Short mmCIF file of C-alpha atoms in Angstrom, two decimals:
data_model
loop_
_atom_site.label_atom_id
_atom_site.label_comp_id
_atom_site.label_asym_id
_atom_site.label_seq_id
_atom_site.Cartn_x
_atom_site.Cartn_y
_atom_site.Cartn_z
CA ASP Z 12 -140.65 13.00 95.45
CA MET Z 13 -136.87 12.70 95.52
CA ALA Z 14 -134.90 15.95 95.61
CA ASP Z 15 -133.18 16.78 92.33
CA SER Z 16 -129.63 15.45 92.09
CA ILE Z 17 -126.77 17.71 91.00
CA PHE Z 18 -127.08 16.12 87.54
CA THR Z 19 -130.79 16.92 87.30
CA LYS Z 20 -130.04 20.51 88.36
CA ILE Z 21 -127.38 20.81 85.63
CA GLU Z 22 -129.76 19.41 83.01
CA LYS Z 23 -132.47 21.90 84.09
CA GLY Z 24 -129.96 24.78 83.89
CA GLU Z 25 -130.13 25.50 87.64
CA VAL Z 26 -126.43 24.69 88.07
CA PRO Z 27 -123.78 25.54 85.44
CA GLY Z 28 -122.62 22.68 83.28
CA GLU Z 29 -121.96 21.66 79.70
CA VAL Z 30 -125.00 19.68 78.55
CA LEU Z 31 -124.11 17.98 75.26
CA TYR Z 32 -127.22 15.95 74.56
CA ARG Z 33 -130.71 15.32 75.87
CA ASP Z 34 -133.62 13.13 74.94
CA GLU Z 35 -136.71 11.88 76.75
CA LEU Z 36 -134.84 9.22 78.74
CA CYS Z 37 -131.31 10.51 79.30
CA PHE Z 38 -128.84 13.36 78.88
CA ALA Z 39 -125.08 13.79 78.58
CA ILE Z 40 -122.75 16.32 80.21
CA LEU Z 41 -119.02 16.95 80.39
CA ASP Z 42 -117.34 15.99 83.66
CA ILE Z 43 -116.16 19.19 85.38
CA ALA Z 44 -113.08 17.38 86.74
CA PRO Z 45 -112.08 15.30 83.73
CA HIS Z 46 -109.50 12.55 83.83
CA ARG Z 47 -108.81 13.33 80.17
CA PRO Z 48 -110.25 15.81 77.63
CA GLY Z 49 -113.68 14.60 76.52
CA HIS Z 50 -114.48 12.81 79.80
CA MET Z 51 -118.27 12.86 79.90
CA LEU Z 52 -121.24 11.36 81.69
CA VAL Z 53 -124.40 9.84 80.26
CA ILE Z 54 -127.18 10.04 82.82
CA PRO Z 55 -130.69 8.60 82.92
CA ARG Z 56 -133.36 11.21 83.63
CA GLU Z 57 -134.82 8.81 86.15
CA GLN Z 58 -132.89 9.18 89.40
CA ALA Z 59 -132.23 5.48 89.85
CA LEU Z 60 -129.58 4.51 92.38
CA ARG Z 61 -127.89 2.11 89.94
CA VAL Z 62 -128.17 1.75 86.16
CA TYR Z 63 -129.40 -1.82 86.63
CA ASP Z 64 -132.35 -0.49 88.66
CA LEU Z 65 -133.70 1.15 85.49
CA PRO Z 66 -136.50 -0.48 83.50
CA LEU Z 67 -134.84 -2.65 80.83
CA GLU Z 68 -136.01 -0.44 77.94
CA HIS Z 69 -134.47 2.63 79.65
CA TYR Z 70 -131.24 0.76 80.41
CA ASN Z 71 -130.93 -0.39 76.79
CA HIS Z 72 -131.54 3.14 75.51
CA LEU Z 73 -128.94 4.53 77.94
CA MET Z 74 -126.38 2.03 76.68
CA ASP Z 75 -127.24 2.86 73.03
CA VAL Z 76 -126.44 6.50 73.82
CA VAL Z 77 -123.23 5.44 75.60
CA ARG Z 78 -122.16 3.42 72.53
CA TRP Z 79 -122.96 6.34 70.21
CA PHE Z 80 -120.89 8.74 72.32
CA ALA Z 81 -118.01 6.27 72.59
CA THR Z 82 -117.75 6.32 68.77
CA ILE Z 83 -117.86 10.13 68.74
CA LEU Z 84 -115.15 10.38 71.43
CA GLU Z 85 -113.00 7.86 69.58
CA HIS Z 86 -113.33 9.87 66.37
CA GLU Z 87 -112.75 13.30 67.96
CA PHE Z 88 -109.96 12.51 70.44
CA THR Z 89 -108.36 9.40 68.83
CA PRO Z 90 -107.53 7.79 72.19
CA LYS Z 91 -106.23 4.23 72.52
CA ALA Z 92 -109.66 3.37 73.93
CA VAL Z 93 -112.77 4.89 75.47
CA SER Z 94 -113.29 3.47 78.95
CA ILE Z 95 -116.89 3.03 80.04
CA ILE Z 96 -117.23 3.03 83.80
CA MET Z 97 -120.22 2.73 86.10
CA ALA Z 98 -118.77 3.28 89.54
CA GLY Z 99 -121.92 4.61 91.16
CA LEU Z 100 -120.42 5.32 94.55
CA GLN Z 101 -120.39 9.11 94.69
CA LEU Z 102 -124.03 10.04 94.12
CA ASP Z 103 -127.56 8.71 94.41
CA HIS Z 104 -128.18 9.18 90.67
CA ALA Z 105 -126.84 6.48 88.37
CA HIS Z 106 -124.47 7.65 85.62
CA VAL Z 107 -122.00 6.26 83.09
CA HIS Z 108 -118.51 7.72 82.66
CA LEU Z 109 -116.95 7.74 79.19
CA ILE Z 110 -113.25 8.53 79.33
CA PRO Z 111 -110.93 8.70 76.30
CA VAL Z 112 -107.84 6.92 77.66
CA GLU Z 113 -104.22 6.51 76.67
CA GLU Z 114 -103.21 4.30 79.60
CA GLU Z 115 -104.88 2.31 82.38
CA SER Z 116 -103.98 4.92 85.00
CA ASP Z 117 -106.21 7.46 83.19
CA VAL Z 118 -109.19 5.88 84.92
CA ASP Z 119 -107.79 6.04 88.47
CA SER Z 120 -110.50 7.52 90.67
CA GLY Z 121 -108.22 10.25 92.05
CA LYS Z 122 -107.09 11.37 88.61
CA GLY Z 123 -109.73 13.99 87.79
CA VAL Z 124 -108.75 17.66 88.08
CA MET Z 125 -111.09 20.64 87.88
CA ILE Z 126 -110.46 22.64 84.71
CA GLU Z 127 -111.34 26.19 83.71
CA LYS Z 128 -114.88 26.76 82.46
CA SER Z 129 -113.39 28.19 79.25
CA GLU Z 130 -111.44 24.97 78.60
CA LEU Z 131 -114.58 22.92 79.29
CA ALA Z 132 -116.53 25.16 76.89
CA LEU Z 133 -113.97 24.54 74.10
CA ILE Z 134 -114.26 20.77 74.55
CA ALA Z 135 -118.07 21.07 74.63
CA ALA Z 136 -118.06 23.09 71.40
CA LYS Z 137 -115.85 20.47 69.70
CA LEU Z 138 -118.21 17.68 70.78
CA ARG Z 139 -121.38 19.60 69.87
CA GLY Z 140 -119.96 20.00 66.36
CA ALA Z 141 -119.20 16.28 66.26
CA ILE Z 142 -122.71 15.41 67.46
CA ALA Z 143 -124.28 17.59 64.79
CA GLN Z 144 -122.11 16.08 62.05
CA SER Z 145 -121.97 12.53 63.43
CA PRO Z 146 -121.52 10.00 60.60
CA PHE Z 147 -122.01 7.25 63.17
CA GLU Z 148 -125.18 5.29 63.68
CA THR Z 149 -127.33 7.49 65.84
CA VAL Z 150 -129.53 6.44 68.69
CA GLN Z 151 -132.86 4.91 67.68
#
């Protein structure tokens, strides 16, 4: 069995992190070094190396969750756009970045800066409220 990734450890509560959502196939967390407020990751539970290694049903579900969160981020942070990025170079556990952006440089790989846990907690609380009240089409 593969050792748990840092993401799996966060989801299990073994490592601190702001888990926003979980279901049987995936979960979502805030990025601890966000490029912009609301920068989050949607992660398959299965520790696939790349999202396209997932079974098609799991991939489609992951992307449904990504689309749902993109609408929530758009509503809560009113950015010019929400960038969806699958870089997949840092870790051996596929993940999708959602970044509310104002300009193209917001997605530069060196842009992220660690923020205080209290600031992360405030953003998490805002998004948890939005998830609970989401008027958007939810994941099937």
